[in-house]
Amino acid sequence: MALKVYVDRMSPPSRAVLLFCKVNGIEFEEILLDILKNKHTTPEYKEINPMYKLPTIVDGEFKLFESHAILIYLSCAFLGVPSHWYPSDLSKRSKLHSVLDWHHTNLHRGLGGLLFNTILGQLKGLPLNAEAAKEGEKLLVKSLTKLENFWLKDGRFLVGSFQPSIADISLVCGIMQLELLSKKDHDRILSPYKKVLQWIEDTKSVTAPHFDEVHGILFKVQKRIRERKETQSGITEMKAKL
Amino acid sequence: MALKVYVDRMSPPSRAVLLFCKVNGIEFEEILLDILKNKHTTPEYKEINPMYKLPTIVDGEFKLFESHAILIYLSCAFLGVPSHWYPSDLSKRSKLHSVLDWHHTNLHRGLGGLLFNTILGQLKGLPLNAEAAKEGEKLLVKSLTKLENFWLKDGRFLVGSFQPSIADISLVCGIMQLELLSKKDHDRILSPYKKVLQWIEDTKSVTAPHFDEVHGILFKVQKRIRERKETQSGITEMKAKL
């Protein structure tokens, strides 16, 4: 029985897991659950993941959620995954755990705070919260500064590495969510971080052509959002189009 | 050169790392940095941890921060640590990673939101934020429900285990921070969760006598906070006493 991967490609952790499988030639069945349409809150999915979150994998009888845990599992469970994705050397592996933990409470939280309280909350029909968006952007900018000056200080990839790891995939898929902002806001936030920009390009390049394929839906939604802003068409209309 | 452990015992992740070392007989030098007195923001400490966060370990030339990453490192680097703390079986280990990841964005975040915007922010002289405290409590209660009904569903300890792991230490040290609330608030929040309460007692019991020793300062501060509430003495006076 092939590995089952439950995802919504609009969610960065879902894209990270998909991308990792594709890059490493892991066979899987992709099950798309549209969060906007609440397809992740059904009783059937509750049996698979009682947290109602995405992504989740089911490998035979084994169920697992939380994308970092999934990426580590896949690195270890599937033969043929090159060791640079999740090194066995204790020091390197520990630094990888450190940046993945940092991601949760810094970069991921900042991105979520900014995007959920601007674009994504709006797609779900929730009221916007300018104060929370501002707080999110503050944490995001602080996190980008740490990426630039610390995590990317010594290598082409995270934690001083010259080969990509699961952390590069996870964090870059997160930052890609900024594509949903207007071009002006996207560039205002990201352009001061030259190493970060180069690292995003390097991660895209080592995971090509899968990176663009997995991010296709993101760019479709980006186009709709930017068009809407220009034409001032309503959010309901945009949702109907998706 | 002995392992160096930089901590503030008022911080749950610091206590988790200390407790783990003590329970497993790992020799270490404890370096206390008082967060209230900004001892973690010095240029000397920046060299050790540029994020200015606690805990951090230094093992020879190797520096590591983020408490989950540290607990995993210690489990692997020190001979004689029993395997139940961080099982080598891939399924068990993956479930452990999953609950540790979940901790970051649920229980830990809820606890932080509630406590930082009530008691702890006040100790740092920051303005209180009732709305953020309320949001924190909401996430905390949701997380406690998931602990009770999912993570502790099948075993005495987390993820269906009958022996403790690094996740039990990490999460219980977090929940202990609720001791800083008034007894009434503490009991109001925790008393509906019978399995959680039993699990806290079980974790205390398997890590005795170190658990109480590591939490000594927390109970001292609790006493001062509760006295202050009764006598209405000022926050400045309480800080001076600590």
Short mmCIF file of N, CA and C in Angstrom, two decimals, chain A residues 50-53 62-66 68-69 72-73 76-77 86 90-91 93-95 97-98 101-102 104-106 108-109 146 150-151, chain B residues 50-53 62-66 68-69 72-73 76-77 86 90-91 93-95 97-98 101-102 104-106 108-109 146 150-151:
data_model
loop_
_atom_site.label_atom_id
_atom_site.label_comp_id
_atom_site.label_asym_id
_atom_site.label_seq_id
_atom_site.Cartn_x
_atom_site.Cartn_y
_atom_site.Cartn_z
N PRO A 50 -6.91 13.79 14.59
CA PRO A 50 -7.89 14.43 15.49
C PRO A 50 -7.62 15.90 15.74
N MET A 51 -6.47 16.41 15.27
CA MET A 51 -6.19 17.84 15.39
C MET A 51 -6.76 18.61 14.20
N TYR A 52 -7.26 17.89 13.21
CA TYR A 52 -7.82 18.50 11.99
C TYR A 52 -6.80 19.38 11.26
N LYS A 53 -5.52 19.04 11.39
CA LYS A 53 -4.51 19.86 10.72
C LYS A 53 -3.93 19.12 9.52
N PHE A 62 0.52 3.19 10.14
CA PHE A 62 1.15 4.28 10.90
C PHE A 62 0.67 5.65 10.41
N LYS A 63 0.13 6.43 11.36
CA LYS A 63 -0.35 7.78 11.04
C LYS A 63 0.55 8.81 11.73
N LEU A 64 0.84 9.89 11.02
CA LEU A 64 1.72 10.90 11.62
C LEU A 64 1.35 12.28 11.12
N PHE A 65 1.32 13.25 12.04
CA PHE A 65 1.13 14.64 11.63
C PHE A 65 2.23 15.50 12.25
N GLU A 66 2.23 16.79 11.89
CA GLU A 66 3.30 17.76 12.16
C GLU A 66 4.39 17.58 11.09
N HIS A 68 7.38 18.78 10.41
CA HIS A 68 8.79 18.49 10.70
C HIS A 68 8.97 17.02 11.07
N ALA A 69 8.06 16.52 11.90
CA ALA A 69 8.13 15.10 12.30
C ALA A 69 7.98 14.21 11.06
N ILE A 72 11.24 14.19 8.98
CA ILE A 72 12.27 13.34 9.63
C ILE A 72 11.92 11.87 9.39
N TYR A 73 10.65 11.53 9.59
CA TYR A 73 10.22 10.13 9.39
C TYR A 73 10.53 9.68 7.96
N CYS A 76 14.09 8.91 7.25
CA CYS A 76 14.61 7.68 7.88
C CYS A 76 13.94 6.42 7.34
N ALA A 77 12.67 6.52 6.95
CA ALA A 77 11.92 5.30 6.62
C ALA A 77 12.13 4.85 5.17
N TYR A 86 18.83 14.79 6.13
CA TYR A 86 18.70 14.65 7.60
C TYR A 86 19.94 13.89 8.08
N LEU A 90 25.67 13.54 14.78
CA LEU A 90 24.88 14.10 15.89
C LEU A 90 24.91 15.63 15.94
N SER A 91 26.09 16.22 15.72
CA SER A 91 26.17 17.69 15.80
C SER A 91 25.33 18.33 14.70
N ARG A 93 22.86 16.98 12.98
CA ARG A 93 21.44 16.68 13.20
C ARG A 93 20.86 17.58 14.30
N SER A 94 21.65 17.81 15.34
CA SER A 94 21.16 18.64 16.46
C SER A 94 20.95 20.08 16.03
N LYS A 95 21.84 20.59 15.20
CA LYS A 95 21.68 21.96 14.69
C LYS A 95 20.42 22.06 13.82
N HIS A 97 17.72 20.15 14.23
CA HIS A 97 16.59 20.19 15.16
C HIS A 97 16.43 21.60 15.72
N SER A 98 17.54 22.26 16.01
CA SER A 98 17.51 23.59 16.60
C SER A 98 16.83 24.60 15.65
N ASP A 101 13.10 23.84 15.41
CA ASP A 101 12.37 24.33 16.60
C ASP A 101 12.21 25.84 16.55
N TRP A 102 13.31 26.52 16.19
CA TRP A 102 13.28 27.98 16.08
C TRP A 102 12.20 28.42 15.08
N HIS A 104 9.31 27.16 14.36
CA HIS A 104 7.96 27.15 14.94
C HIS A 104 7.60 28.48 15.61
N THR A 105 8.50 28.97 16.44
CA THR A 105 8.13 30.09 17.31
C THR A 105 8.62 31.44 16.77
N ASN A 106 9.25 31.43 15.61
CA ASN A 106 9.76 32.68 15.05
C ASN A 106 9.26 32.90 13.63
N HIS A 108 7.80 30.94 11.28
CA HIS A 108 6.46 30.41 10.97
C HIS A 108 5.37 31.24 11.66
N ARG A 109 5.65 31.60 12.91
CA ARG A 109 4.66 32.37 13.66
C ARG A 109 4.51 33.79 13.09
N LYS A 146 17.54 37.24 11.52
CA LYS A 146 18.29 36.12 12.11
C LYS A 146 18.69 35.11 11.04
N PHE A 150 22.54 34.92 10.97
CA PHE A 150 22.97 33.78 11.78
C PHE A 150 22.82 32.44 11.06
N TRP A 151 21.60 32.08 10.74
CA TRP A 151 21.38 30.72 10.21
C TRP A 151 22.02 30.51 8.83
N PRO B 50 23.28 33.85 20.01
CA PRO B 50 22.92 35.15 19.42
C PRO B 50 21.42 35.44 19.46
N MET B 51 20.61 34.44 19.84
CA MET B 51 19.16 34.69 19.97
C MET B 51 18.84 35.23 21.36
N TYR B 52 19.82 35.23 22.25
CA TYR B 52 19.64 35.71 23.63
C TYR B 52 18.56 34.90 24.37
N LYS B 53 18.39 33.65 24.00
CA LYS B 53 17.37 32.85 24.66
C LYS B 53 18.00 31.82 25.59
N PHE B 62 30.99 22.60 21.11
CA PHE B 62 29.65 22.53 20.51
C PHE B 62 28.62 23.32 21.32
N LYS B 63 27.97 24.26 20.64
CA LYS B 63 26.93 25.09 21.29
C LYS B 63 25.57 24.74 20.71
N LEU B 64 24.57 24.68 21.57
CA LEU B 64 23.23 24.34 21.07
C LEU B 64 22.16 25.03 21.89
N PHE B 65 21.16 25.57 21.21
CA PHE B 65 19.99 26.12 21.92
C PHE B 65 18.71 25.52 21.33
N GLU B 66 17.59 25.86 21.93
CA GLU B 66 16.26 25.26 21.72
C GLU B 66 16.19 23.98 22.58
N HIS B 68 14.10 21.47 23.05
CA HIS B 68 13.80 20.13 22.51
C HIS B 68 15.05 19.55 21.83
N ALA B 69 15.71 20.40 21.05
CA ALA B 69 16.94 19.96 20.37
C ALA B 69 17.99 19.55 21.40
N ILE B 72 17.12 16.11 22.94
CA ILE B 72 17.45 15.02 22.01
C ILE B 72 18.96 14.80 21.97
N TYR B 73 19.70 15.90 21.90
CA TYR B 73 21.17 15.79 21.87
C TYR B 73 21.69 15.06 23.11
N CYS B 76 21.21 11.37 23.15
CA CYS B 76 22.06 10.62 22.21
C CYS B 76 23.54 10.70 22.57
N ALA B 77 23.96 11.83 23.15
CA ALA B 77 25.41 12.06 23.33
C ALA B 77 25.95 11.42 24.60
N TYR B 86 14.23 8.73 24.75
CA TYR B 86 14.19 9.10 23.32
C TYR B 86 14.38 7.81 22.52
N LEU B 90 11.68 3.80 15.15
CA LEU B 90 11.29 4.94 14.31
C LEU B 90 9.86 5.42 14.55
N SER B 91 8.92 4.49 14.73
CA SER B 91 7.53 4.91 14.94
C SER B 91 7.40 5.67 16.25
N ARG B 93 9.77 7.15 18.00
CA ARG B 93 10.53 8.41 17.92
C ARG B 93 9.77 9.46 17.12
N SER B 94 9.12 9.03 16.05
CA SER B 94 8.38 9.98 15.21
C SER B 94 7.18 10.57 15.95
N LYS B 95 6.51 9.73 16.74
CA LYS B 95 5.37 10.23 17.53
C LYS B 95 5.85 11.25 18.57
N HIS B 97 8.54 13.19 18.18
CA HIS B 97 8.78 14.44 17.43
C HIS B 97 7.46 15.17 17.21
N SER B 98 6.41 14.41 16.91
CA SER B 98 5.11 15.01 16.62
C SER B 98 4.56 15.77 17.83
N ASP B 101 6.65 18.91 18.44
CA ASP B 101 6.29 19.98 17.49
C ASP B 101 4.95 20.62 17.87
N TRP B 102 3.99 19.77 18.20
CA TRP B 102 2.67 20.26 18.61
C TRP B 102 2.80 21.18 19.83
N HIS B 104 5.11 23.28 20.68
CA HIS B 104 5.53 24.64 20.31
C HIS B 104 4.35 25.56 19.99
N THR B 105 3.44 25.05 19.14
CA THR B 105 2.42 25.95 18.59
C THR B 105 1.07 25.83 19.30
N ASN B 106 1.02 25.02 20.34
CA ASN B 106 -0.23 24.85 21.07
C ASN B 106 -0.05 25.08 22.56
N HIS B 108 2.61 25.29 24.65
CA HIS B 108 3.63 26.28 25.03
C HIS B 108 3.16 27.70 24.68
N ARG B 109 2.56 27.81 23.52
CA ARG B 109 2.10 29.14 23.07
C ARG B 109 0.93 29.62 23.94
N LYS B 146 -6.76 18.44 24.31
CA LYS B 146 -6.08 17.51 23.40
C LYS B 146 -5.14 16.58 24.17
N PHE B 150 -6.34 12.95 23.67
CA PHE B 150 -5.56 12.34 22.58
C PHE B 150 -4.17 11.89 23.03
N TRP B 151 -3.35 12.83 23.44
CA TRP B 151 -1.94 12.47 23.71
C TRP B 151 -1.79 11.54 24.91
#
